[in-house]
Coordinates of C-alpha atoms and ligand atoms in Angstrom, one line a residue:
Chain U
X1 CA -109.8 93.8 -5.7
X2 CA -107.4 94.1 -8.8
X3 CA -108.7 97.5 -9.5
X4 CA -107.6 98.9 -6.5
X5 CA -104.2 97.6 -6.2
X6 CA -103.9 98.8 -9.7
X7 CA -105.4 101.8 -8.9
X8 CA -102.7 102.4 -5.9
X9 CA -99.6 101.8 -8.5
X10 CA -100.9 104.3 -10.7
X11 CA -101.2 106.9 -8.1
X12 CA -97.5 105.9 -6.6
X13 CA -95.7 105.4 -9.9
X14 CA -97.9 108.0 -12.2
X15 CA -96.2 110.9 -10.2
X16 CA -92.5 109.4 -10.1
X17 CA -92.6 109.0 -13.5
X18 CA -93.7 112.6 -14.0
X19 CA -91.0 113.9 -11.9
X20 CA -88.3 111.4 -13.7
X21 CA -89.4 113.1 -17.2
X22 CA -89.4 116.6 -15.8
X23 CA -86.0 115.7 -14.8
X24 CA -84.7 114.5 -18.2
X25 CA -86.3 117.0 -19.7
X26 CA -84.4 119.8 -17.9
X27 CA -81.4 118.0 -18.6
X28 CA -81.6 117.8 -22.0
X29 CA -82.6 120.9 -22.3
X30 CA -79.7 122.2 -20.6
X31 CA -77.3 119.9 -22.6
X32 CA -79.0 121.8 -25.8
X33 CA -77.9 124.9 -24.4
X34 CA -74.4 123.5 -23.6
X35 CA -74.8 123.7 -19.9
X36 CA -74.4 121.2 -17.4
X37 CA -77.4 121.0 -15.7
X38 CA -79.6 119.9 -12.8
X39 CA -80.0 116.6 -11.4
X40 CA -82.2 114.3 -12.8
X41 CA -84.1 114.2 -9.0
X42 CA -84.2 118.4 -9.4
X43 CA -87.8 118.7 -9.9
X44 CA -88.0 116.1 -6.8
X45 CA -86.1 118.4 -4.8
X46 CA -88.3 121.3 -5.7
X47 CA -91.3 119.9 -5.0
X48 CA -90.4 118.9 -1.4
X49 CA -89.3 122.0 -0.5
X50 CA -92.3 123.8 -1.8
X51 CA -93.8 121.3 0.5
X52 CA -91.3 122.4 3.4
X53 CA -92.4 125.9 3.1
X54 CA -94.9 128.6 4.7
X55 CA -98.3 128.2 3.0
X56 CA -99.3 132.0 2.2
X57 CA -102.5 132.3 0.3
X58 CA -104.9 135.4 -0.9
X59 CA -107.7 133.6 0.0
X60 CA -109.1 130.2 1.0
X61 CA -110.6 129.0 -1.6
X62 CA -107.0 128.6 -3.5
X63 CA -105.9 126.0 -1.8
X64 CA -109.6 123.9 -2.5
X65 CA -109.0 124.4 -5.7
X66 CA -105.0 123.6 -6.5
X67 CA -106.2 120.4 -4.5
X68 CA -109.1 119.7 -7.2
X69 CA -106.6 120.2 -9.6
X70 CA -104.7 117.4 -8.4
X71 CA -107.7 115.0 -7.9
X72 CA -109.0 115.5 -11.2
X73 CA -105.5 114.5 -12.4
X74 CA -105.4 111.8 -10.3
X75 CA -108.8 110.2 -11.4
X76 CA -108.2 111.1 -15.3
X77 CA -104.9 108.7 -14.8
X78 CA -106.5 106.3 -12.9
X79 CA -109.2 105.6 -15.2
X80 CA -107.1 105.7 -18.4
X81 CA -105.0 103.0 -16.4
X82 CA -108.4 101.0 -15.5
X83 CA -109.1 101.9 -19.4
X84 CA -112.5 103.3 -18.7
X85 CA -114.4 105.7 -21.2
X86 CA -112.0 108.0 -23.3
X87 CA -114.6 110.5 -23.4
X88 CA -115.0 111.2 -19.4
X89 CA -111.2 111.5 -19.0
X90 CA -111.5 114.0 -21.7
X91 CA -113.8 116.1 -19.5
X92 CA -112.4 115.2 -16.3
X93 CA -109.2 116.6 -17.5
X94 CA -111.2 119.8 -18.6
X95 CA -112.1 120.0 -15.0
X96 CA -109.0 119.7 -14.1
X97 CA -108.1 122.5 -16.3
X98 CA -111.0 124.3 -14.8
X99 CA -110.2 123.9 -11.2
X100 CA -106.8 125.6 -11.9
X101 CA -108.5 128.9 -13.7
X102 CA -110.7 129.4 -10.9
X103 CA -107.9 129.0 -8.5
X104 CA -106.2 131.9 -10.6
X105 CA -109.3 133.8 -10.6
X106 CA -109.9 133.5 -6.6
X107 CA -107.4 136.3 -6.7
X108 CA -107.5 139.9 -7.6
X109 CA -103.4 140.1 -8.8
X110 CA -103.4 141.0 -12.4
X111 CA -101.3 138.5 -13.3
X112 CA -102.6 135.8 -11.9
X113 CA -106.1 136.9 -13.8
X114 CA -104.4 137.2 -17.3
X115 CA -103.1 134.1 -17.0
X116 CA -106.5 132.5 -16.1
X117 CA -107.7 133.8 -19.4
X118 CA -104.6 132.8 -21.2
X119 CA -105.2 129.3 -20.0
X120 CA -109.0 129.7 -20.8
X121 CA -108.1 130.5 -24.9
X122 CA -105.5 127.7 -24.5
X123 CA -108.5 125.9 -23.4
X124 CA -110.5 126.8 -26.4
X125 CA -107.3 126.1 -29.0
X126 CA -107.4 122.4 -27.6
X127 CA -110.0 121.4 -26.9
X128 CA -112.0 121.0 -29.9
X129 CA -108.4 118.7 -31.5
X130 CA -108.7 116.6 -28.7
X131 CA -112.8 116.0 -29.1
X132 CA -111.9 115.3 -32.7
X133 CA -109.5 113.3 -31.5
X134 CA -112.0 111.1 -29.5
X135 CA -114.8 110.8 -32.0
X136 CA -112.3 109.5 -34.6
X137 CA -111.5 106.8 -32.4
X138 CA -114.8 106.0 -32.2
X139 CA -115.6 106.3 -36.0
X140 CA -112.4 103.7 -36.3
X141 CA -112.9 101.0 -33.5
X142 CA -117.1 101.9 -32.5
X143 CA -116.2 102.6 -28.9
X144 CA -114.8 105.2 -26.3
X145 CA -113.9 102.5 -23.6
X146 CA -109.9 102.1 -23.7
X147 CA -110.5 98.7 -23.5
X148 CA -112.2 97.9 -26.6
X149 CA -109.8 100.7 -27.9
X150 CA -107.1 98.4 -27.3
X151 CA -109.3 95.2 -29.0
X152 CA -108.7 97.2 -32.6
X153 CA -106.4 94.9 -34.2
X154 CA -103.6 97.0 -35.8
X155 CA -102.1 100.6 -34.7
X156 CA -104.3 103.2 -34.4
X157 CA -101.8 105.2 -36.1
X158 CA -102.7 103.8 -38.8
X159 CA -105.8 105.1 -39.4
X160 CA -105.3 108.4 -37.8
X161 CA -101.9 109.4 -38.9
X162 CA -103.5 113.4 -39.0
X163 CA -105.0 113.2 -36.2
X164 CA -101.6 112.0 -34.5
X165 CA -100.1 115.4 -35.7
X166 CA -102.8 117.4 -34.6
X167 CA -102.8 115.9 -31.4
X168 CA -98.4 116.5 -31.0
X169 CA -99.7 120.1 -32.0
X170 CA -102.0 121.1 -29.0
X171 CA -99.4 118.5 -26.7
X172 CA -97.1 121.5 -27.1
X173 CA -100.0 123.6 -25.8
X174 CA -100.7 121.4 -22.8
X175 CA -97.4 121.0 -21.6
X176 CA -97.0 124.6 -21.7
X177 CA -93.9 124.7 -23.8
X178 CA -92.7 127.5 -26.1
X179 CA -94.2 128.5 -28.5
X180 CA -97.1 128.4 -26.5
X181 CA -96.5 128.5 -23.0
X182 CA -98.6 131.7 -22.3
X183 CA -100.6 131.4 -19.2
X184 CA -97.0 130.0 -17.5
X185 CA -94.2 128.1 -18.3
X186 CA -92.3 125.2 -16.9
X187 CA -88.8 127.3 -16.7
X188 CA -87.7 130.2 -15.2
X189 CA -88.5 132.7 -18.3
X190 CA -91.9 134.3 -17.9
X191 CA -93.3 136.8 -18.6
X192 CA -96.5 137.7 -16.3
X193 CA -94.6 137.3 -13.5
X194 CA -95.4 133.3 -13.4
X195 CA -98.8 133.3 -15.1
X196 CA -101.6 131.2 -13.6
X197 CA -99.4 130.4 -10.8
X198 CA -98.2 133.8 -9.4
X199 CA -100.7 133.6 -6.7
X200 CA -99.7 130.0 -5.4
X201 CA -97.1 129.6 -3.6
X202 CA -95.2 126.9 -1.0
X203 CA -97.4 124.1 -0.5
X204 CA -100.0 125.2 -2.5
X205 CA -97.8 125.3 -5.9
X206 CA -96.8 121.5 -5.0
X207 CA -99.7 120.4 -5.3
X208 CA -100.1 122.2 -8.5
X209 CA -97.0 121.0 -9.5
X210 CA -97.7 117.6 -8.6
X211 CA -100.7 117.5 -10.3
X212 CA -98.6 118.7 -13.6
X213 CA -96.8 115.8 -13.4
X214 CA -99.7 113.6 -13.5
X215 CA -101.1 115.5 -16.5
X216 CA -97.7 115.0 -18.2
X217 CA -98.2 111.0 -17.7
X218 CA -101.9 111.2 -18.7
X219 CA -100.9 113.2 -22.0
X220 CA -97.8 110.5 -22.7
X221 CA -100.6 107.4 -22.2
X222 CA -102.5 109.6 -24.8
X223 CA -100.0 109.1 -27.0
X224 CA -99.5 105.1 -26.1
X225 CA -103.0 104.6 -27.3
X226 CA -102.2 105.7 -31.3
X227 CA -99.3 102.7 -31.0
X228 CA -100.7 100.7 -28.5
X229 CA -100.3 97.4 -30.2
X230 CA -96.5 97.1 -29.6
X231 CA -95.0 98.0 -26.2
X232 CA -91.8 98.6 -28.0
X233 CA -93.0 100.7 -30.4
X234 CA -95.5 102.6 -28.4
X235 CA -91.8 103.9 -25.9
X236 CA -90.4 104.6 -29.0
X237 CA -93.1 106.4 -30.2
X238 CA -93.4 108.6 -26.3
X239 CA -89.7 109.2 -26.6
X240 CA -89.4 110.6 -30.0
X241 CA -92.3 112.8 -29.3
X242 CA -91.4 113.9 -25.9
X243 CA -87.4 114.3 -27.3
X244 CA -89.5 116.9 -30.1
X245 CA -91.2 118.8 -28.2
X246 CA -88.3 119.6 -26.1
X247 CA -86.9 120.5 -29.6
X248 CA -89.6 122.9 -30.2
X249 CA -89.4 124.4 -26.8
X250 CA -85.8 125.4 -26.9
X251 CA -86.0 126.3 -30.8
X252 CA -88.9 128.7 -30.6
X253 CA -89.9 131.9 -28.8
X254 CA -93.0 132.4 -27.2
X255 CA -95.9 133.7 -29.9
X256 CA -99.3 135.3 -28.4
X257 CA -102.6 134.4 -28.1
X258 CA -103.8 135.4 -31.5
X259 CA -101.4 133.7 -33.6
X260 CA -102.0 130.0 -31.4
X261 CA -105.7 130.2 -31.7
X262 CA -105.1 130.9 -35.9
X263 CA -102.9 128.4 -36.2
X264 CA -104.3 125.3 -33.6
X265 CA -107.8 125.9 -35.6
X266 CA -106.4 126.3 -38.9
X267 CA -103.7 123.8 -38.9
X268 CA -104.1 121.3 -36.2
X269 CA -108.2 121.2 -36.2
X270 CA -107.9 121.2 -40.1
X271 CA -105.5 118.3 -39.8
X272 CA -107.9 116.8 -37.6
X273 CA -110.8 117.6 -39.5
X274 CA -109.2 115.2 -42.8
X275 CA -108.7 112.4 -41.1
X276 CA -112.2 112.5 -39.6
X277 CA -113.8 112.8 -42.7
X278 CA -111.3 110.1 -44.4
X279 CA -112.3 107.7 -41.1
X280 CA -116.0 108.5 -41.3
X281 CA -115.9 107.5 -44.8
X282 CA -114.2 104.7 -44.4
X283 CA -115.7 103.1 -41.4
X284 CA -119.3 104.4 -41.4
X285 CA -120.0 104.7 -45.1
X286 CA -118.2 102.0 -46.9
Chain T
X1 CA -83.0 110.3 3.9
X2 CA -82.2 111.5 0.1
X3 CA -85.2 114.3 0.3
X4 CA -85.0 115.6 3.6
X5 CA -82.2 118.1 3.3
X6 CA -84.0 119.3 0.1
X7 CA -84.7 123.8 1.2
X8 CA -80.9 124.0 0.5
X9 CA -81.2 121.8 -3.2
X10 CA -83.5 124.3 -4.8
X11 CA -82.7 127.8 -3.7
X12 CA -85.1 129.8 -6.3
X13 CA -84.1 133.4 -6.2
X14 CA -85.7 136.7 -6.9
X15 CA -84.0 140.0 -8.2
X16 CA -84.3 143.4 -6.5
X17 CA -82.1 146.1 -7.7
X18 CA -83.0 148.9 -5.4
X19 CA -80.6 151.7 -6.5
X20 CA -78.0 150.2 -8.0
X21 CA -75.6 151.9 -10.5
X22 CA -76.3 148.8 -12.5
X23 CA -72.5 147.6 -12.4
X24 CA -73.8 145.1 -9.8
X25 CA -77.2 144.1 -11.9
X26 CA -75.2 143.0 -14.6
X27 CA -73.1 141.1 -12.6
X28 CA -76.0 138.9 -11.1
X29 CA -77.3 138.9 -14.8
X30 CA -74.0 137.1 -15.6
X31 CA -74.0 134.6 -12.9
X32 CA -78.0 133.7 -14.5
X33 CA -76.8 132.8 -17.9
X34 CA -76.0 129.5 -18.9
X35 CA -72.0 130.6 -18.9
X36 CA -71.7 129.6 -15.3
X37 CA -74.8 127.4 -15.6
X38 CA -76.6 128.5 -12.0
X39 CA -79.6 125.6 -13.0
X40 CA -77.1 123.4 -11.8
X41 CA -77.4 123.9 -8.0
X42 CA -81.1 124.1 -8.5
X43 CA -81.1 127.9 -8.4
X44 CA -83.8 129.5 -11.0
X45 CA -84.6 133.3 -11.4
X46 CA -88.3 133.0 -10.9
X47 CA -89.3 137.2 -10.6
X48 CA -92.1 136.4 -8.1
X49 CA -91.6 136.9 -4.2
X50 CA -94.3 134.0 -3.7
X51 CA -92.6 131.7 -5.0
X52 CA -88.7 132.6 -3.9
X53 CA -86.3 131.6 -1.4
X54 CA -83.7 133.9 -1.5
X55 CA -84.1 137.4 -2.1
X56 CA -80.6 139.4 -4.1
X57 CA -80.6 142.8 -3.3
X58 CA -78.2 145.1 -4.9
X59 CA -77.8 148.8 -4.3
X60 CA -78.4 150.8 -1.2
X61 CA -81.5 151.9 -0.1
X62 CA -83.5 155.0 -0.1
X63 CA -86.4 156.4 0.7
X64 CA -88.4 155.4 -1.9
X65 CA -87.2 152.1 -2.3
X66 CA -87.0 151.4 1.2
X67 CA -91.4 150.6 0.9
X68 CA -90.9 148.0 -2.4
X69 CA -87.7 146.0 -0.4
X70 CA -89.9 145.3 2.7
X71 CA -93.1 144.4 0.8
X72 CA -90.8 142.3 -1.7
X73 CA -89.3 140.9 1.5
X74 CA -92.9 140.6 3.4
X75 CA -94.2 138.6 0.2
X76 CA -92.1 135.6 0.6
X77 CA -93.2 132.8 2.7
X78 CA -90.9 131.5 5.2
X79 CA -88.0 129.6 5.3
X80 CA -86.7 132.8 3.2
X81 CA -83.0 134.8 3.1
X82 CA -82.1 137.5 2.1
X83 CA -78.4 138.1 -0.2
X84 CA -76.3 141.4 -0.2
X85 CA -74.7 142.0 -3.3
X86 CA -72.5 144.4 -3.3
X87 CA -70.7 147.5 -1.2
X88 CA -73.9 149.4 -2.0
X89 CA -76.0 146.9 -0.5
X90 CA -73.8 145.7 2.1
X91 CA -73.5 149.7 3.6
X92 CA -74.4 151.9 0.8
X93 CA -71.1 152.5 -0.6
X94 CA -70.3 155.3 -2.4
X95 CA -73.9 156.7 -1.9
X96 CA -73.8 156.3 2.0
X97 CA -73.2 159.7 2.6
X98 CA -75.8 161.0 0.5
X99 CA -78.9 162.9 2.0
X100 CA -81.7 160.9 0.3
X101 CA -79.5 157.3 1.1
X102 CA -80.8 155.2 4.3
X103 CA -78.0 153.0 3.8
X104 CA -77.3 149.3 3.4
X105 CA -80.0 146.6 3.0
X106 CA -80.3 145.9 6.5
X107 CA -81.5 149.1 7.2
X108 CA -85.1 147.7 6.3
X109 CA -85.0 144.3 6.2
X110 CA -82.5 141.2 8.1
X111 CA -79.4 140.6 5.5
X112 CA -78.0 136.9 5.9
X113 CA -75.1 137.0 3.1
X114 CA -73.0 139.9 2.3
X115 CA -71.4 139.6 -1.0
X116 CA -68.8 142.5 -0.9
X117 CA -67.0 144.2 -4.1
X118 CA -67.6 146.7 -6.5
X119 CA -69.4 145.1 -8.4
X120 CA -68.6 141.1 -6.9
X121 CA -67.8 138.9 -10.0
X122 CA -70.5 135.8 -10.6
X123 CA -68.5 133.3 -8.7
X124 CA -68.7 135.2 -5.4
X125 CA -72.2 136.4 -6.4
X126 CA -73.1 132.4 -6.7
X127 CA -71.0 131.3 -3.3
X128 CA -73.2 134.0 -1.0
X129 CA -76.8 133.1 -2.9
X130 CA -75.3 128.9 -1.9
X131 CA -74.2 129.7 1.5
X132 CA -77.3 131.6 2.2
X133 CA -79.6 128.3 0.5
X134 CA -77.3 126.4 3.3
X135 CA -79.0 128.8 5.6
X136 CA -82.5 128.1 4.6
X137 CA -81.8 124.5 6.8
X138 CA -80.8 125.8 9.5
X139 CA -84.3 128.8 9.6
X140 CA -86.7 125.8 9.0
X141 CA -85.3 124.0 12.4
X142 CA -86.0 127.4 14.0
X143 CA -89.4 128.3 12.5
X144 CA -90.0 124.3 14.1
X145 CA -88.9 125.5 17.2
X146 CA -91.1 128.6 17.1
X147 CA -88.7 131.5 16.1
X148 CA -88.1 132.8 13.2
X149 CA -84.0 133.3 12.9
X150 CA -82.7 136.6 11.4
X151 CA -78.9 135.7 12.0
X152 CA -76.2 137.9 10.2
X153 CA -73.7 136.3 8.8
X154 CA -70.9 137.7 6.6
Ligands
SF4_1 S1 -71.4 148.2 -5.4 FE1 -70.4 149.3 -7.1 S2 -71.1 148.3 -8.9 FE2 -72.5 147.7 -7.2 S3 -74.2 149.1 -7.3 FE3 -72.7 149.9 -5.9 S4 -71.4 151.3 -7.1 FE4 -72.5 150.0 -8.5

């Protein structure tokens, strides 16, 4: 019975607070670019009237899949909130991320195909950090349920400072922010038209937009885990984060395909790659 | 309620310059920067039809341009207006004579706003793309009511 009432609050408040941090976000980044800026309830206000609109589609089988995306979302929140097994969210996000390629690719626009396979390398740069990601937290506290997870008895951080930079790395790439916002971006520069999402449109981008915002909470809970011990710190620790990679976004230009895959398996997985080791030492040989 | 007049809160608009002499582009690449801060009403410059509101035409139309405007026009989903900027769009201005020139935007497709001048500066260019996101309201009652409303308004 607890489950589900908990359940319910996460799918009610998970999306609000999306929204409220879109909101911020756009207003500090207009603030950074000495402009006034939207309301804080602006992305609210776009969303419903996407919702208020004609629902044009190429074919059917778009609208099945923007609706996956959201589900998938939905579940991977909901079972990080129930702290199930890290690992499933992992791939239930990845379907997620899948649903929304094949969406793209139910079309024949051009731009709405590049994207897909933008989003498909993006795939491939993060992917392998945030598996890395996982198994180190097994190496460090011997499970992939959140709840014994949260058992470990200091910060995660901790142990995993690399990973925890890694991981900011290829949150840049998930939250499609510059410089690596290639298969479509959150703001009105594009190039590609609109990426991924060309071919959505009214009703059919809400949902996809909806189901953003319940990415956007999943990724900031990802983030709670490394400081999970304090509440205080843990905010702190999403703020700061969040407050730098709207830094980054409004600092840097966007870089191609090439240069992220170099750098997120270079850098970032190399990051990542220490700190396993360093854990797997520690834990499982010592 | 808070959300439900929400069509007119996030007009997102999309460019067409169908034959303009560019003096009027410019002008409605002013009124986008952050100088005047458009992001503010909830207007963005999103460069796809599918996902507009309001579509600003400047320049008068031709034959060949005449084909892009409609499908342009044709590609947005409903509630959807359509912005005038311009003597060139309004009639065709100075090219309305002219042998290849059809005239005005509404030669091909329903105008809501006009936004006279040669070229309208970015605060008249920002009042018609408002007045016609007031206008968006006012289509989705009608679409409701089964018709799809192509008033003219100046
Ligand atoms: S109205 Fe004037 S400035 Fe605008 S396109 Fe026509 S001639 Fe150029």
């Amino acid at each position: 019975m607890k489950e589900i009432w908990i359940t319910l609050a996460t799918v009610i408040v998970a999306p609000l607070v999306g929204g409220v941090v879109t909101g911020i976000d756009r207003k500090i980044t207009a603030r950074m670019q000495n402009r006034f800026g939207p309301p804080i309830l602006q992305p609210f206000y776009d969303l419903f009237k996407l919702f208020s609109k004609e629902t044009i589609v190429v074919s059917n089988t778009q609208i099945l899949y923007a609706f996956l995306f959201l589900v998938f979302n939905i579940v991977a929140v909901v079972m990080f909130v129930l702290k199930m097994d890290l690992l499933l969210i992992l791939f239930i996000l990845a379907f997620a991320t899948t649903a929304l390629i094949l969406g793209a690719m139910a079309t024949n626009s051009p731009y709405s195909r590049i994207g897909a396979h933008r989003e498909l390398i993006s795939v491939l740069a993060y992917e392998p950090v945030l598996i890395a990601m996982t198994v180190a937290i097994y190496f460090v506290t011997g499970s992939f349920n959140i709840e014994d997870i949260l058992k470990h008895n200091s910060f995660l951080i901790l142990d995993l400072p690399f990973i925890f930079i890694a991981f900011s790395y290829v949150l840049t790439i998930k939250l499609r922010k510059s410089p690596f916002d290639l298969s479509t971006s959150h703001h009105g520069h594009q190039e590609l038209v609109k990426g991924i999402t060309t071919e959505f449109a009214g009703p059919v981008l809400g949902l996809i937009e909806l189901g953003h915002w319940y990415e956007l909470v999943l990724l900031l809970l990802f983030v709670w885990l490394f400081f999970a011990k304090n509440i205080f710190v843990a905010i702190a620790a999403i703020l700061i984060c969040y407050f730098l990679e709207i830094v980054i976004d409004n600092i840097s230009a966007r870089l191609t395909w090439k240069i992220m895959l170099q750098l997120t398996w270079s850098v970032a997985f190399g990051f990542a790659l220490v700190n396993l080791i360093w854990v797997y030492i520690k834990y499982r040989l010592l | 309620m808070l959300f439900r007049k929400t069509l007119k809160k996030s007009p997102w608009i999309v460019h067409y310059d169908c034959n303009s002499c560019n003096g009027c582009d410019i002008e409605i690449l002013a009124t986008l920067t952050p100088v005047y801060d458009v992001e503010r009403f909830g207007i963005i410059n999103v460069g796809n039809p599918k996902h507009a509101d309001i579509l600003v035409v400047s320049g008068s139309v031709n034959h060949r341009n005449a084909r892009v405007l409609k499908t342009i026009y044709d590609q947005m989903p409903h509630p959807k207006a359509v912005v005038a900027i311009g003597a060139c769009a309004c009639s065709g201005g100075i090219f309305k004579e002219c042998y290849n020139t059809l005239g005005g935007a509404d030669t091909v497709i329903p105008v809501d706003v006009y936004v006279p001048g040669c070229a309208p500066r970015p605060e008249a260019i920002m009042e018609g793309i408002l007045k016609a996101a007031q206008l968006l309201e006012e289509k989705k009652k009608n679409i409701k009511k089964g018709e799809i409303l192509n008033v003219a308004k100046s």
